[in-house]
């Protein structure tokens, strides 16, 4: 349970076609859209909302004649109250709302506004939260019973910071992405985002803004339409050569039909070698701790017995001081029981593999050779290298696996949120801060099984006739470094 | 193709001296004003076996300085080599690495060069060296030009990777791909280290620390070599760049032929129309480039292969054409083959030109400073410098390109009307003084620092251990609580090197200053507040911002916020992105911009978009524009104040410089006559928080200085100021201008990164004051280095202004400056001299 808010700026509304906005809303299915700047509000008022007609629209920054009176707007969704004060006067009304029982002090309440702004002064090595004093004066937190989180639409959506006890979360929009915040009753805030290039026809690898426009001129408005065109018709589009037509056709087909399209199996692990499927949990993007290495070691595949024993093995490190324990336990096990078998991880080339290597070198150098000689395989990187097209709205594992029919647990948590929890555990080391380890192990197993599903689909697919060669998908901008996406 | 020119195989018949030039140059008008003769000098060599007994070195002798440097490296020292061009610096680290690899097979090295062209040249030279040695050492270039499908093989296999710092900045986050190079890295070379000063130097210094930190994590603690042209402070500079202690090798024992250096003053112009802009009038005179073209033609036709250095790409193109035309007018009626050379040409073109020079098919090349660095151009007989290149180090480097080995050579400095050129012409002995300019590198800029802290965190989590790399000085604490009346004693020369440990890592910034405890904490705190870092130094601080923070590093700027330069309609224009101040000043709507010989008008300036830009449109006018500004210096945070007694004070600190570009004027090219404006400008003021140096005098100084000036020489009153006040202000303003213009005589800095302000009374100092400030947000250390060298800079300035034979209001050769926001008003040369005399008296008293 959570309230989902999708943030849109004037720049988004300017850049994105109405169809792309609709596509974005279909993907996130938000409870409301937050317009992050006044210009976005004007744009939507001018166009009578357009694609936003069917969704609740919150504008924390309306013109003054709308902002300076009455109580702030409140919506109740996903078990939480979201308050949208458009001015300091309205912010002062939060106490009234609490007093009247409009907001429930038992669950987290989220205050969405543009009244706070984070600013840095690098010459002084100092940062400020502009507007803090006026904000606190108006809010008067001492008089409130409930717990409040303050969503600043001026800050990027990955932003989390406590300023003098005030929890501030970013509710803005990053460049070239659309972000959605999930606000939970327990105060957990997760951010998911989708790149603009994954919206509308541009979701198809090889289709940029220009090609998308030309495809629309030819009557294609959905990936299905593009898939139906076929390579010869695609080649007739200006600026599309043979290689790209094939790339577009493959990916459109993958999306439209919810299956993988494999051009060749070059570089794919030997079908006789049963891989192990790996997923790691860390404390961040350049992790100081790998606290869970989960390994799925299947005993059967397609009804056939394999080398594995069918277990999911979590190598878990609960003790913040036992640095390297999870990686070391995993590598000891691998060296003894699975040496030489391919290790498969999703986005492993960019994240899991180098992270394990670095932590092994640091904490258990005696086992490093076992790791550096292990064959590794990253289905995402392999697909991007031009060997296959994956279905799914994004290249994220959950989207791809879901498109292939995998029905996983929706944990409601992102990798970034889990990393934040682990960091808190390390910092506070209280019972309250301790993670629900079993739950995280379950999530990890779920991801490893989703990965196995994707892997099997790739292994089984018949290569398409045409030879695309390498060169990679157009979406090579990698997931590395995207806090909202990594898992 | 020298055609039917005298082929001059007999060296004696070629004009390689001032006398011969005077005798043979058609239409000679007495341009030679001075000459310096440098005798030939034999080389000093030793048997290579003394230091490299187990290598089969394929030449007879090593120069002594090469052997000395190799021996120091063998002792485990880091070595700073500071010797002339063509003294064999590459062989020092090239041979040492061969020796090293013998002892530690599998050892790798990283060699860095400031340009890709130089990297390519050096890769060839090094691979040839290892071939000759019969060694299996693979040297590979790895940079932006490396094909993607080659990169992995180079990372995995090369023994020596040759690259540059802009490249390292983006490779470092992918360090795991570099494991095989990084884990065995035993030697890091920073070639042409003198090139890394100012803003670029700060970035390089931090990238080097990031590199050494990553290498440390892979278990490597490489030795370092910094090679540079002659600078005044080679060891200090190397230590500031890297944070490590260095041994010095600076005695050049390579041989040299005889060289004559000729000082050439172009004939004055025909007067031109004068007009109301003396700057334009000065430019109407015979330009140094045109004069250099004539010389090049004459030398080339006389069989003297010549390199001509000019200051701009456009200058190189035009001067090469002018030289060919001049050859047509030359009495020998010969055909001359000359090519321009600059970084704007493609690699193939540049290679072709280098080859033409080496093989002798070209008589001459006109180049920017692109050929100043060590690219091999074979044997050139003469170097003609069209304009003083701004530093003695560059001057010698450019002259040194002529006369390879023991061949005799000619150098000609063709002076421009600039103050600094005229200073050198007045006193060529300046060039022979022992001191060369100090390279100025200052790590206190927090804007740049904070960027690299983000990059470092993105590479590997930051922990307390990283204080070694990042708690490096900068944020010098205020000298006091801001009370100007407080005085420090004067013993603490901020530029002096204190005692330093002989071995190991410097605990500081390479300057002997203590580590700046808390700087890393402050930066981490700021970025955590900003949401770009998470965690703490105890367990590890991780990067959490948008991907690729290193992409925001601009090696030539302090902030990521830049204006792109676009061309209206189709087509592109090759102008690097602009800082805000530069965009407002030179690219505001209505500004006329001259770029590579083509005129444009700025038609739009947009900054309300994620990617700010300015838009140009081609025009053709007979006009140029000048931008006026008002300026304030506020919020002075005093770091050091020296009380000189009697109301004189010299100070340095951080200040807020507020510049408002508020109007611009249009002038006719040639006459400089005002043809339009001033028109108001609609751009907001720009605030810079930056380094500021100031000189404050007692108010009574005005009376004293003016008493020595005849009444008819006073400037006309300019309400509300009377003639005496206005004249005194002209003296302060002149001192400010001239000090900025002449600071490069002492310090290796670029004056375009400096600005100034003069006032009869400033609220922060309570008296007449002139300020010199860094024109870069966060500071670049230039103003501070002028504070540290105030006496020497003021003395040189006084000499030039006193020697200039122009009128009381100065000229471009002394006081006037293009970048003045006040149309060079008021300026008063005698008052400037009087003020500088008084200040020098005080400075020299201590
Ligand atoms: Zn003058
Ligand atoms: Zn001025």
PDB file of N, CA and C and ligand atoms in Angstrom, chain B residues 733 736-737 820-822, ligand 2:
ATOM      1  N   UNK B 733      44.063  53.568 -11.304  1.00  0.00           N
ATOM      2  CA  UNK B 733      43.522  52.725 -12.369  1.00  0.00           C
ATOM      3  C   UNK B 733      44.671  52.217 -13.264  1.00  0.00           C
ATOM      4  N   UNK B 736      46.588  49.514 -11.505  1.00  0.00           N
ATOM      5  CA  UNK B 736      45.814  48.263 -11.559  1.00  0.00           C
ATOM      6  C   UNK B 736      45.976  47.593 -12.934  1.00  0.00           C
ATOM      7  N   UNK B 737      45.728  48.360 -14.001  1.00  0.00           N
ATOM      8  CA  UNK B 737      45.867  47.798 -15.352  1.00  0.00           C
ATOM      9  C   UNK B 737      47.267  47.253 -15.581  1.00  0.00           C
ATOM     10  N   UNK B 820      39.169  46.585 -20.379  1.00  0.00           N
ATOM     11  CA  UNK B 820      38.722  47.596 -19.431  1.00  0.00           C
ATOM     12  C   UNK B 820      37.223  47.822 -19.610  1.00  0.00           C
ATOM     13  N   UNK B 821      36.500  47.840 -18.500  1.00  0.00           N
ATOM     14  CA  UNK B 821      35.057  48.045 -18.593  1.00  0.00           C
ATOM     15  C   UNK B 821      34.718  49.516 -18.578  1.00  0.00           C
ATOM     16  N   UNK B 822      35.744  50.362 -18.504  1.00  0.00           N
ATOM     17  CA  UNK B 822      35.515  51.787 -18.332  1.00  0.00           C
ATOM     18  C   UNK B 822      36.137  52.570 -19.476  1.00  0.00           C
TER      19      UNK B 822
HETATM   20 ZN1  LIG C   2      40.115  49.642 -16.458  1.00  0.00          ZN
END
